[in-house]
Tab-separated table of C-alpha atoms and ligand atoms in Angstrom:
chain	number	residue	atom	x	y	z
A	4	UNK	CA	14.295	-14.243	13.855
A	5	UNK	CA	12.271	-17.192	12.589
A	6	UNK	CA	9.064	-15.801	14.128
A	7	UNK	CA	8.528	-13.779	10.930
A	8	UNK	CA	9.178	-16.631	8.500
A	9	UNK	CA	6.778	-16.335	5.551
A	10	UNK	CA	7.256	-16.144	1.754
A	11	UNK	CA	6.370	-12.416	1.740
A	12	UNK	CA	8.793	-11.669	4.595
A	13	UNK	CA	11.502	-13.683	2.815
A	14	UNK	CA	10.851	-11.543	-0.262
A	15	UNK	CA	11.113	-8.231	1.650
A	16	UNK	CA	14.235	-9.527	3.457
A	17	UNK	CA	15.810	-10.570	0.143
A	18	UNK	CA	15.165	-7.101	-1.317
A	19	UNK	CA	16.728	-5.553	1.793
A	20	UNK	CA	19.820	-7.779	1.461
A	21	UNK	CA	20.316	-6.593	-2.131
A	22	UNK	CA	20.088	-2.971	-0.979
A	23	UNK	CA	22.435	-3.593	1.963
A	24	UNK	CA	25.018	-5.044	-0.454
A	25	UNK	CA	24.520	-2.140	-2.855
A	26	UNK	CA	24.969	0.451	-0.068
A	27	UNK	CA	27.734	-1.557	1.570
A	28	UNK	CA	25.970	-1.500	4.948
A	29	UNK	CA	28.184	-3.083	7.638
A	30	UNK	CA	27.048	-6.499	8.903
A	31	UNK	CA	26.506	-5.102	12.420
A	32	UNK	CA	23.872	-2.673	11.133
A	33	UNK	CA	21.932	-5.042	8.906
A	34	UNK	CA	19.730	-7.111	11.232
A	35	UNK	CA	18.600	-4.167	13.288
A	36	UNK	CA	17.551	-2.356	10.116
A	37	UNK	CA	15.804	-5.422	8.737
A	38	UNK	CA	13.826	-6.869	11.640
A	39	UNK	CA	10.812	-5.124	13.190
A	40	UNK	CA	11.332	-3.244	16.421
A	41	UNK	CA	8.243	-4.797	17.992
A	42	UNK	CA	5.167	-6.867	17.189
A	43	UNK	CA	1.914	-7.666	18.930
A	44	UNK	CA	-0.406	-10.644	18.424
A	45	UNK	CA	-3.899	-10.495	19.881
A	46	UNK	CA	-6.880	-12.827	20.176
A	47	UNK	CA	-10.154	-11.124	19.235
A	48	UNK	CA	-13.325	-12.828	20.469
A	49	UNK	CA	-16.389	-11.724	18.490
A	50	UNK	CA	-20.005	-12.596	19.200
A	51	UNK	CA	-21.602	-13.574	15.891
A	52	UNK	CA	-25.144	-12.544	15.004
A	53	UNK	CA	-26.327	-16.126	15.691
A	54	UNK	CA	-25.045	-15.936	19.297
A	55	UNK	CA	-21.928	-18.088	18.754
A	56	UNK	CA	-18.441	-16.765	19.597
A	57	UNK	CA	-15.481	-16.910	17.236
A	58	UNK	CA	-11.919	-15.897	18.070
A	59	UNK	CA	-9.895	-14.169	15.331
A	60	UNK	CA	-6.117	-13.591	15.284
A	61	UNK	CA	-4.979	-9.961	15.015
A	62	UNK	CA	-1.526	-8.444	14.551
A	63	UNK	CA	0.304	-5.126	14.611
A	64	UNK	CA	3.977	-4.775	13.689
A	65	UNK	CA	6.057	-1.610	14.173
A	66	UNK	CA	9.180	-1.800	12.070
A	67	UNK	CA	11.298	1.098	13.345
A	68	UNK	CA	10.838	4.061	15.678
A	69	UNK	CA	13.887	6.075	14.625
A	70	UNK	CA	12.207	8.978	12.827
A	71	UNK	CA	8.875	9.405	14.617
A	72	UNK	CA	5.706	7.406	15.187
A	73	UNK	CA	5.008	4.408	12.962
A	74	UNK	CA	2.448	4.479	10.167
A	75	UNK	CA	0.714	1.782	8.152
A	76	UNK	CA	-2.525	0.142	7.134
A	77	UNK	CA	-4.811	-2.406	8.716
A	78	UNK	CA	-5.667	-5.373	6.501
A	79	UNK	CA	-8.642	-7.716	6.820
A	80	UNK	CA	-7.923	-10.839	4.752
A	81	UNK	CA	-7.933	-14.591	5.488
A	82	UNK	CA	-4.184	-14.901	4.676
A	83	UNK	CA	-3.052	-12.260	7.192
A	84	UNK	CA	-0.311	-13.598	9.503
A	85	UNK	CA	2.647	-12.215	11.439
A	86	UNK	CA	5.274	-12.706	8.705
A	87	UNK	CA	3.075	-11.146	6.030
A	88	UNK	CA	2.307	-8.115	8.192
A	89	UNK	CA	6.002	-7.758	9.142
A	90	UNK	CA	6.985	-7.650	5.455
A	91	UNK	CA	4.381	-4.981	4.743
A	92	UNK	CA	5.625	-2.980	7.772
A	93	UNK	CA	9.210	-3.136	6.452
A	94	UNK	CA	8.097	-1.831	3.034
A	95	UNK	CA	6.200	0.988	4.774
A	96	UNK	CA	9.479	2.049	6.443
A	97	UNK	CA	11.322	2.358	3.144
A	98	UNK	CA	8.291	4.066	1.529
A	99	UNK	CA	7.953	6.705	4.271
A	100	UNK	CA	11.707	7.362	4.132
A	101	UNK	CA	11.686	7.633	0.325
A	102	UNK	CA	8.925	10.252	0.650
A	103	UNK	CA	10.805	12.000	3.507
A	104	UNK	CA	7.918	11.568	5.965
A	105	UNK	CA	8.706	11.624	9.716
A	106	UNK	CA	7.513	8.055	10.279
A	107	UNK	CA	8.662	4.483	10.664
A	108	UNK	CA	6.695	1.741	8.967
A	109	UNK	CA	3.936	-0.338	10.562
A	110	UNK	CA	1.223	-2.713	9.451
A	111	UNK	CA	-1.608	-4.560	11.122
A	112	UNK	CA	-4.368	-6.893	10.270
A	113	UNK	CA	-6.850	-9.564	11.210
A	114	UNK	CA	-7.062	-13.024	9.640
A	115	UNK	CA	-10.682	-12.745	8.499
A	116	UNK	CA	-12.684	-12.622	5.300
A	117	UNK	CA	-14.669	-9.399	5.840
A	118	UNK	CA	-17.196	-10.452	3.189
A	119	UNK	CA	-18.300	-13.295	5.471
A	120	UNK	CA	-19.229	-10.964	8.381
A	121	UNK	CA	-22.285	-8.747	8.795
A	122	UNK	CA	-21.757	-5.007	9.356
A	123	UNK	CA	-22.477	-5.460	13.071
A	124	UNK	CA	-19.958	-8.312	13.339
A	125	UNK	CA	-17.340	-6.214	11.516
A	126	UNK	CA	-17.924	-3.343	13.925
A	127	UNK	CA	-17.551	-5.606	16.988
A	128	UNK	CA	-14.386	-7.150	15.506
A	129	UNK	CA	-12.867	-3.731	14.758
A	130	UNK	CA	-13.689	-2.293	18.173
A	131	UNK	CA	-12.263	-5.336	19.991
A	132	UNK	CA	-9.099	-5.298	17.857
A	133	UNK	CA	-8.654	-1.559	18.572
A	134	UNK	CA	-9.254	-2.089	22.295
A	135	UNK	CA	-6.416	-4.637	22.353
A	136	UNK	CA	-4.124	-2.198	20.496
A	137	UNK	CA	-4.763	0.814	22.749
A	138	UNK	CA	-1.423	0.682	24.643
A	139	UNK	CA	0.368	0.151	21.307
A	140	UNK	CA	-1.100	2.957	19.119
A	141	UNK	CA	-1.645	6.733	19.369
A	142	UNK	CA	-0.971	9.935	17.392
A	143	UNK	CA	2.665	9.991	18.635
A	144	UNK	CA	3.147	6.193	18.723
A	145	UNK	CA	1.582	4.393	15.762
A	146	UNK	CA	-1.154	5.608	13.386
A	147	UNK	CA	-3.215	2.981	11.490
A	148	UNK	CA	-4.945	3.584	8.122
A	149	UNK	CA	-7.097	1.563	5.692
A	150	UNK	CA	-5.640	-1.213	3.542
A	151	UNK	CA	-6.966	-4.314	1.784
A	152	UNK	CA	-10.441	-5.177	3.140
A	153	UNK	CA	-10.796	-2.083	5.365
A	154	UNK	CA	-12.157	1.398	4.648
A	155	UNK	CA	-13.231	4.750	6.095
A	156	UNK	CA	-15.902	3.109	8.260
A	157	UNK	CA	-13.271	0.810	9.816
A	158	UNK	CA	-11.163	3.872	10.661
A	159	UNK	CA	-14.183	5.678	12.154
A	160	UNK	CA	-14.793	2.718	14.521
A	161	UNK	CA	-11.090	2.620	15.462
A	162	UNK	CA	-10.976	6.361	16.117
A	163	UNK	CA	-14.172	6.217	18.198
A	164	UNK	CA	-12.999	3.248	20.293
A	165	UNK	CA	-9.656	4.932	21.016
A	166	UNK	CA	-11.295	8.318	21.771
A	167	UNK	CA	-13.890	6.768	24.101
A	168	UNK	CA	-11.093	5.118	26.078
A	169	UNK	CA	-9.058	8.346	26.206
A	170	UNK	CA	-12.019	10.482	27.264
A	171	UNK	CA	-11.729	13.027	24.466
A	172	UNK	CA	-11.787	13.095	20.680
A	173	UNK	CA	-8.453	11.937	19.169
A	174	UNK	CA	-8.791	12.214	15.383
A	175	UNK	CA	-5.000	11.901	14.850
A	176	UNK	CA	-4.935	8.278	16.014
A	177	UNK	CA	-5.915	6.990	12.547
A	178	UNK	CA	-5.939	8.363	9.005
A	179	UNK	CA	-8.272	7.562	6.138
A	180	UNK	CA	-11.273	8.549	8.307
A	181	UNK	CA	-14.472	10.081	6.913
A	182	UNK	CA	-13.955	13.810	6.228
A	183	UNK	CA	-16.714	14.715	8.712
A	184	UNK	CA	-14.671	13.414	11.687
A	185	UNK	CA	-11.242	14.816	10.816
A	186	UNK	CA	-10.407	12.966	7.607
A	187	UNK	CA	-8.618	14.771	4.792
A	188	UNK	CA	-10.183	15.761	1.513
A	189	UNK	CA	-8.557	13.666	-1.202
A	190	UNK	CA	-7.367	10.812	1.082
A	191	UNK	CA	-9.825	8.257	-0.343
A	192	UNK	CA	-8.600	8.863	-3.895
A	193	UNK	CA	-4.945	9.623	-3.038
A	194	UNK	CA	-3.294	6.273	-3.715
A	195	UNK	CA	-5.028	5.679	-7.051
A	196	UNK	CA	-4.548	9.269	-8.207
A	197	UNK	CA	-0.883	9.055	-7.257
A	198	UNK	CA	-0.598	5.873	-9.333
A	199	UNK	CA	-2.214	7.754	-12.245
A	200	UNK	CA	0.141	10.724	-11.828
A	201	UNK	CA	3.268	8.546	-11.838
A	202	UNK	CA	2.080	6.582	-14.869
A	203	UNK	CA	1.765	9.952	-16.636
A	204	UNK	CA	5.372	10.768	-15.659
A	205	UNK	CA	6.596	7.346	-16.845
A	206	UNK	CA	4.758	7.771	-20.169
A	207	UNK	CA	6.369	11.175	-20.637
A	208	UNK	CA	9.800	9.671	-19.897
A	209	UNK	CA	9.181	6.977	-22.524
A	210	UNK	CA	7.497	9.356	-25.003
A	211	UNK	CA	4.204	7.417	-24.904
A	212	UNK	CA	1.080	9.486	-25.667
A	213	UNK	CA	-1.445	9.065	-22.820
A	214	UNK	CA	-4.426	9.717	-25.039
A	215	UNK	CA	-5.438	6.474	-26.761
A	216	UNK	CA	-2.979	4.313	-24.766
A	217	UNK	CA	-4.252	1.212	-22.952
A	218	UNK	CA	-4.269	0.065	-19.301
A	219	UNK	CA	-4.963	-3.256	-17.571
A	220	UNK	CA	-5.695	-3.199	-13.839
A	221	UNK	CA	-5.729	-6.146	-11.426
A	222	UNK	CA	-7.912	-5.313	-8.402
A	223	UNK	CA	-10.827	-2.886	-8.563
A	224	UNK	CA	-10.913	-1.750	-4.932
A	225	UNK	CA	-9.802	1.571	-3.546
A	226	UNK	CA	-6.460	1.742	-5.369
A	227	UNK	CA	-7.448	0.038	-8.640
A	228	UNK	CA	-10.707	1.939	-9.191
A	229	UNK	CA	-9.265	5.386	-8.465
A	230	UNK	CA	-6.232	4.630	-10.643
A	231	UNK	CA	-8.659	3.648	-13.432
A	232	UNK	CA	-10.644	6.891	-13.142
A	233	UNK	CA	-7.476	8.961	-12.986
A	234	UNK	CA	-6.083	7.302	-16.135
A	235	UNK	CA	-9.383	7.655	-17.988
A	236	UNK	CA	-9.363	11.394	-17.242
A	237	UNK	CA	-6.167	11.635	-19.287
A	238	UNK	CA	-7.581	9.696	-22.213
A	239	UNK	CA	-6.127	6.277	-21.310
A	240	UNK	CA	-8.404	3.368	-22.325
A	241	UNK	CA	-8.850	0.889	-19.472
A	242	UNK	CA	-9.317	-2.367	-21.379
A	243	UNK	CA	-9.453	-4.901	-18.513
A	244	UNK	CA	-9.971	-4.969	-14.748
A	245	UNK	CA	-10.396	-7.778	-12.240
A	246	UNK	CA	-11.088	-8.606	-8.613
A	247	UNK	CA	-10.734	-11.737	-6.458
A	248	UNK	CA	-13.400	-13.534	-8.501
A	249	UNK	CA	-12.074	-12.803	-12.012
A	250	UNK	CA	-12.075	-10.024	-14.568
A	251	UNK	CA	-13.695	-8.337	-17.556
A	252	UNK	CA	-11.993	-7.405	-20.822
A	253	UNK	CA	-13.052	-5.073	-23.611
A	254	UNK	CA	-10.345	-4.120	-26.159
A	255	UNK	CA	-12.368	-1.020	-27.102
A	256	UNK	CA	-12.194	0.247	-23.492
A	257	UNK	CA	-14.501	-0.403	-20.526
A	258	UNK	CA	-17.257	2.042	-19.579
A	259	UNK	CA	-15.907	2.807	-16.091
A	260	UNK	CA	-19.002	4.623	-14.805
A	261	UNK	CA	-21.229	1.685	-15.743
A	262	UNK	CA	-18.667	-0.732	-14.290
A	263	UNK	CA	-18.541	1.210	-11.037
A	264	UNK	CA	-22.336	1.068	-10.747
A	265	UNK	CA	-22.231	-2.667	-11.420
A	266	UNK	CA	-19.588	-3.150	-8.662
A	267	UNK	CA	-21.598	-1.057	-6.202
A	268	UNK	CA	-24.633	-3.258	-6.805
A	269	UNK	CA	-22.948	-6.686	-7.152
A	270	UNK	CA	-19.730	-6.200	-5.084
A	271	UNK	CA	-17.740	-7.740	-7.958
A	272	UNK	CA	-16.745	-6.872	-11.531
A	273	UNK	CA	-17.884	-10.328	-12.589
A	274	UNK	CA	-21.002	-10.416	-14.718
A	275	UNK	CA	-20.448	-6.884	-16.101
A	276	UNK	CA	-22.165	-6.792	-19.471
A	277	UNK	CA	-19.738	-4.302	-21.065
A	278	UNK	CA	-16.909	-6.821	-21.539
A	279	UNK	CA	-15.933	-10.472	-21.895
A	280	UNK	CA	-14.891	-12.544	-18.862
A	281	UNK	CA	-11.154	-13.088	-18.348
A	282	UNK	CA	-9.312	-14.798	-15.497
A	283	UNK	CA	-6.640	-13.096	-13.382
A	284	UNK	CA	-3.730	-15.088	-14.863
A	285	UNK	CA	-4.596	-14.179	-18.479
A	286	UNK	CA	-5.396	-10.592	-17.556
A	287	UNK	CA	-1.811	-9.996	-16.402
A	288	UNK	CA	-0.495	-11.102	-19.805
A	289	UNK	CA	-2.721	-8.898	-21.994
A	290	UNK	CA	-0.885	-6.553	-24.361
A	291	UNK	CA	-1.189	-2.993	-23.000
A	292	UNK	CA	0.798	0.185	-22.416
A	293	UNK	CA	0.509	-0.017	-18.635
A	294	UNK	CA	-0.211	-2.938	-16.323
A	295	UNK	CA	-1.310	-1.992	-12.793
A	296	UNK	CA	-1.319	-4.811	-10.237
A	297	UNK	CA	-3.491	-3.269	-7.474
A	298	UNK	CA	-4.560	-6.275	-5.396
A	299	UNK	CA	-2.193	-8.639	-3.595
A	300	UNK	CA	1.470	-9.545	-3.138
A	301	UNK	CA	3.389	-11.986	-5.381
A	302	UNK	CA	1.284	-11.770	-8.567
A	303	UNK	CA	4.139	-11.200	-11.057
A	304	UNK	CA	6.369	-14.219	-10.580
A	305	UNK	CA	9.277	-16.056	-12.176
A	306	UNK	CA	6.630	-18.043	-14.024
A	307	UNK	CA	4.726	-15.215	-15.761
A	308	UNK	CA	7.219	-12.268	-15.815
A	309	UNK	CA	8.631	-13.372	-19.169
A	310	UNK	CA	5.160	-13.209	-20.718
A	311	UNK	CA	4.132	-9.688	-19.630
A	312	UNK	CA	3.255	-7.528	-22.623
A	313	UNK	CA	3.145	-4.063	-21.042
A	314	UNK	CA	5.526	-1.124	-21.483
A	315	UNK	CA	5.060	0.192	-17.951
A	316	UNK	CA	4.518	-1.940	-14.837
A	317	UNK	CA	2.957	0.361	-12.223
A	318	UNK	CA	2.843	-1.371	-8.842
A	319	UNK	CA	-0.295	-0.099	-7.115
A	320	UNK	CA	-0.249	-3.048	-4.684
A	321	UNK	CA	2.481	-3.662	-2.129
A	322	UNK	CA	4.932	-6.384	-3.132
A	323	UNK	CA	3.188	-7.581	-6.323
A	324	UNK	CA	6.490	-8.628	-7.963
A	325	UNK	CA	8.685	-11.433	-6.607
A	326	UNK	CA	12.514	-11.309	-6.628
A	327	UNK	CA	12.482	-14.129	-9.243
A	328	UNK	CA	10.334	-11.926	-11.476
A	329	UNK	CA	12.701	-8.994	-10.872
A	330	UNK	CA	15.587	-11.037	-12.273
A	331	UNK	CA	13.574	-11.619	-15.461
A	332	UNK	CA	12.440	-7.983	-15.658
A	333	UNK	CA	16.074	-6.868	-15.383
A	334	UNK	CA	16.607	-8.680	-18.710
A	335	UNK	CA	13.612	-6.874	-20.209
A	336	UNK	CA	14.584	-3.178	-20.291
A	337	UNK	CA	11.608	-2.506	-22.578
A	338	UNK	CA	9.427	-2.675	-19.427
A	339	UNK	CA	9.662	0.420	-17.202
A	340	UNK	CA	8.891	-0.480	-13.561
A	341	UNK	CA	7.400	2.051	-11.130
A	342	UNK	CA	8.186	0.179	-7.902
A	343	UNK	CA	5.525	-0.169	-5.207
A	344	UNK	CA	7.168	2.022	-2.548
A	345	UNK	CA	7.070	4.906	-5.025
A	346	UNK	CA	3.993	4.032	-7.082
A	347	UNK	CA	1.463	3.669	-4.253
A	348	UNK	CA	3.038	6.259	-1.914
A	349	UNK	CA	0.191	8.734	-2.549
A	350	UNK	CA	-1.826	7.007	0.180
A	351	UNK	CA	0.675	7.484	2.983
A	352	UNK	CA	1.558	10.995	1.817
A	353	UNK	CA	-2.055	12.162	2.137
A	354	UNK	CA	-2.352	10.171	5.385
A	355	UNK	CA	0.566	12.287	6.618
A	356	UNK	CA	-1.283	15.428	5.489
A	357	UNK	CA	-4.381	14.200	7.342
A	358	UNK	CA	-2.360	13.649	10.550
A	359	UNK	CA	-0.792	17.120	10.252
A	360	UNK	CA	-4.254	18.686	9.731
A	361	UNK	CA	-5.662	16.767	12.737
A	362	UNK	CA	-2.781	17.821	15.021
A	363	UNK	CA	-3.267	21.470	14.014
A	364	UNK	CA	-7.089	21.337	13.773
A	365	UNK	CA	-6.633	23.311	10.557
A	366	UNK	CA	-7.961	21.791	7.360
A	367	UNK	CA	-6.889	22.231	3.735
A	368	UNK	CA	-8.840	22.378	0.481
A	369	UNK	CA	-8.738	19.399	-1.868
A	370	UNK	CA	-6.637	21.313	-4.395
A	371	UNK	CA	-4.064	22.172	-1.683
A	372	UNK	CA	-3.875	18.480	-0.765
A	373	UNK	CA	-3.488	17.344	-4.369
A	374	UNK	CA	-0.939	20.023	-5.316
A	375	UNK	CA	1.256	19.109	-2.351
A	376	UNK	CA	0.840	15.387	-3.084
A	377	UNK	CA	1.918	15.702	-6.710
A	378	UNK	CA	4.868	17.895	-5.718
A	379	UNK	CA	6.175	15.235	-3.305
A	380	UNK	CA	5.579	12.419	-5.808
A	381	UNK	CA	7.356	14.404	-8.524
A	382	UNK	CA	10.425	14.885	-6.316
A	383	UNK	CA	10.596	11.194	-5.387
A	384	UNK	CA	10.061	10.119	-9.020
A	385	UNK	CA	12.891	12.373	-10.238
A	386	UNK	CA	15.261	11.251	-7.475
A	387	UNK	CA	14.552	7.577	-8.156
A	388	UNK	CA	14.870	7.939	-11.930
A	389	UNK	CA	18.150	9.833	-11.605
A	390	UNK	CA	19.604	7.277	-9.172
A	391	UNK	CA	18.513	4.459	-11.474
A	392	UNK	CA	20.102	6.056	-14.544
A	393	UNK	CA	23.272	7.340	-12.856
A	394	UNK	CA	24.048	4.092	-11.052
A	395	UNK	CA	22.626	1.864	-13.837
A	396	UNK	CA	20.409	-0.017	-11.382
A	397	UNK	CA	16.737	-1.060	-11.611
A	398	UNK	CA	14.113	1.449	-10.428
A	399	UNK	CA	13.212	-0.815	-7.461
A	400	UNK	CA	16.800	-0.950	-6.179
A	401	UNK	CA	17.087	2.818	-6.684
A	402	UNK	CA	13.906	3.590	-4.700
A	403	UNK	CA	14.689	1.122	-1.914
A	404	UNK	CA	18.272	2.389	-1.627
A	405	UNK	CA	17.116	5.975	-1.109
A	406	UNK	CA	14.655	4.858	1.604
A	407	UNK	CA	16.964	2.424	3.405
A	408	UNK	CA	19.865	4.907	3.353
A	409	UNK	CA	17.784	7.587	5.094
A	410	UNK	CA	16.775	5.201	7.892
A	411	UNK	CA	20.325	3.855	8.204
A	412	UNK	CA	21.780	7.375	8.508
A	413	UNK	CA	19.194	8.345	11.140
A	414	UNK	CA	20.022	5.167	13.091
A	415	UNK	CA	23.720	5.946	12.970
A	416	UNK	CA	23.087	9.477	14.222
A	417	UNK	CA	20.924	8.299	17.131
A	418	UNK	CA	22.729	5.182	18.364
A	419	UNK	CA	22.162	1.483	18.877
A	420	UNK	CA	18.618	1.163	20.211
A	421	UNK	CA	16.010	3.306	18.398
B	504	NAD	P1	-9.380	-3.014	-1.446
B	504	NAD	O1	-9.794	-4.034	-0.456
B	504	NAD	O2	-10.109	-1.722	-1.528
B	504	NAD	O3	-9.374	-3.660	-2.927
B	504	NAD	C1	-8.662	-4.821	-3.241
B	504	NAD	C2	-9.127	-5.327	-4.601
B	504	NAD	O4	-8.317	-6.454	-4.982
B	504	NAD	C3	-10.569	-5.824	-4.602
B	504	NAD	O5	-11.152	-5.524	-5.864
B	504	NAD	C4	-10.396	-7.334	-4.437
B	504	NAD	O6	-11.497	-8.092	-4.919
B	504	NAD	C5	-9.169	-7.554	-5.299
B	504	NAD	N1	-8.463	-8.798	-5.019
B	504	NAD	C6	-8.233	-9.400	-3.824
B	504	NAD	N2	-7.567	-10.551	-4.003
B	504	NAD	C7	-7.354	-10.666	-5.349
B	504	NAD	C8	-6.717	-11.622	-6.153
B	504	NAD	N3	-6.134	-12.707	-5.610
B	504	NAD	N4	-6.700	-11.431	-7.500
B	504	NAD	C9	-7.264	-10.335	-8.047
B	504	NAD	N5	-7.887	-9.389	-7.332
B	504	NAD	C10	-7.932	-9.550	-5.992
B	504	NAD	O7	-7.812	-2.770	-1.155
B	504	NAD	P2	-6.930	-1.528	-1.596
B	504	NAD	O8	-6.912	-0.559	-0.468
B	504	NAD	O9	-7.318	-1.090	-2.966
B	504	NAD	O10	-5.477	-2.203	-1.617
B	504	NAD	C11	-4.992	-2.899	-2.771
B	504	NAD	C12	-3.475	-2.994	-2.684
B	504	NAD	O11	-2.914	-1.675	-2.627
B	504	NAD	C13	-2.913	-3.720	-1.464
B	504	NAD	O12	-1.714	-4.361	-1.829
B	504	NAD	C14	-2.609	-2.590	-0.508
B	504	NAD	O13	-1.633	-2.950	0.454
B	504	NAD	C15	-2.088	-1.550	-1.478
B	504	NAD	N6	-2.138	-0.174	-0.993
B	504	NAD	C16	-3.298	0.393	-0.583
B	504	NAD	C17	-3.308	1.721	-0.158
B	504	NAD	C18	-4.574	2.433	0.238
B	504	NAD	O14	-4.522	3.655	0.453
B	504	NAD	N7	-5.712	1.778	0.320
B	504	NAD	C19	-2.105	2.460	-0.127
B	504	NAD	C20	-0.930	1.846	-0.579
B	504	NAD	C21	-0.957	0.535	-1.010
């Protein structure tokens, strides 16, 4: 299926092949587990504020429909394309299965730099994209959520466009909405807090004291900033953070509140007075207890993996580590990897809670949400760690194997087509 050809899809496919060999999956079952069930490409004409019209390319990929509706984020970024979105949808499948959620994986996106559009243009783009997706999404079909470059406001526009078309309010069509229109308490912070929780578990496993330890975070958006605040709450010093423009470094620890105010005002960490500038490449190689890539795919590569100086690599982003880097990391057992499908699963877990609350019109307190989240993350962390130790395999292979096996078994139980 060359339609998905892209370096990120090749990477996800390569990871799947390793798992298929490890689980001894018969050849006849492999391609139908690997390739997405269906994909949609749409053209989105948007009238710009100056009266001109520009057409953007939009995508939605549903990876498998075996266990329930599909679930996954919507990404606004200039590099979005079909192969990239398909890879992210495949990872969502293994992540949902690892967490035992009744979903297949999905992902969507628009090839656009949201920073170049006004709020009105972004709203028109989002509403048009949603309109095109209407036959393809729904609370029992496919449920979008925020991802890179999108947020609660994007989800509110999507939910409104879908509901207007349906003729009644359908909060369960998206998750990551504002709380006032059916969103869940704790969803905004869920991914970053989950990252923080799992780093705490990894530290405990390695007998590293959280208090006084150091963290470096690439990406200071939803995931990176909430991971930073969660770590700081447990006494971890965040010594460097970055965004798409570059980073700031302060070996004594950054003042996160002041940094957050700076980012709110300037929309970038650059220029923050409480640290020295550092570029993204050097930031990844700083000595620290935990390194959290929380931005884009393919940041830890065969080129820089040998130079990482962290004790824990906590993958907040999806697909931040290439297979070439994994080969090098396998030779560096001093680095404990919390693989992406486990590390950032807090987001989809609380999205699931939001969907359940919407379907029942019965809403939970924030502490109920967080307690249930940490319980699910704890179970998945223990299962992955045990599989990794018992079978003497890397944490990534352990986590992926648990996820892929669940989908494979469900497929075998149902038959050839789902
Ligand atoms: P976001 O748009 O809120 O933030 C992204 C951050 O990364 C921004 O600070 C941006 O400037 C920075 N960035 C972008 N390109 C960069 C680059 N080349 N180098 C360094 N920094 C760069 O997005 P987010 O929701 O925080 O998502 C970040 C990652 O986490 C993505 O890989 C996403 O798929 C993954 N993720 C997000 C969620 C969620 O709930 N939002 C859940 C699971 C996984």
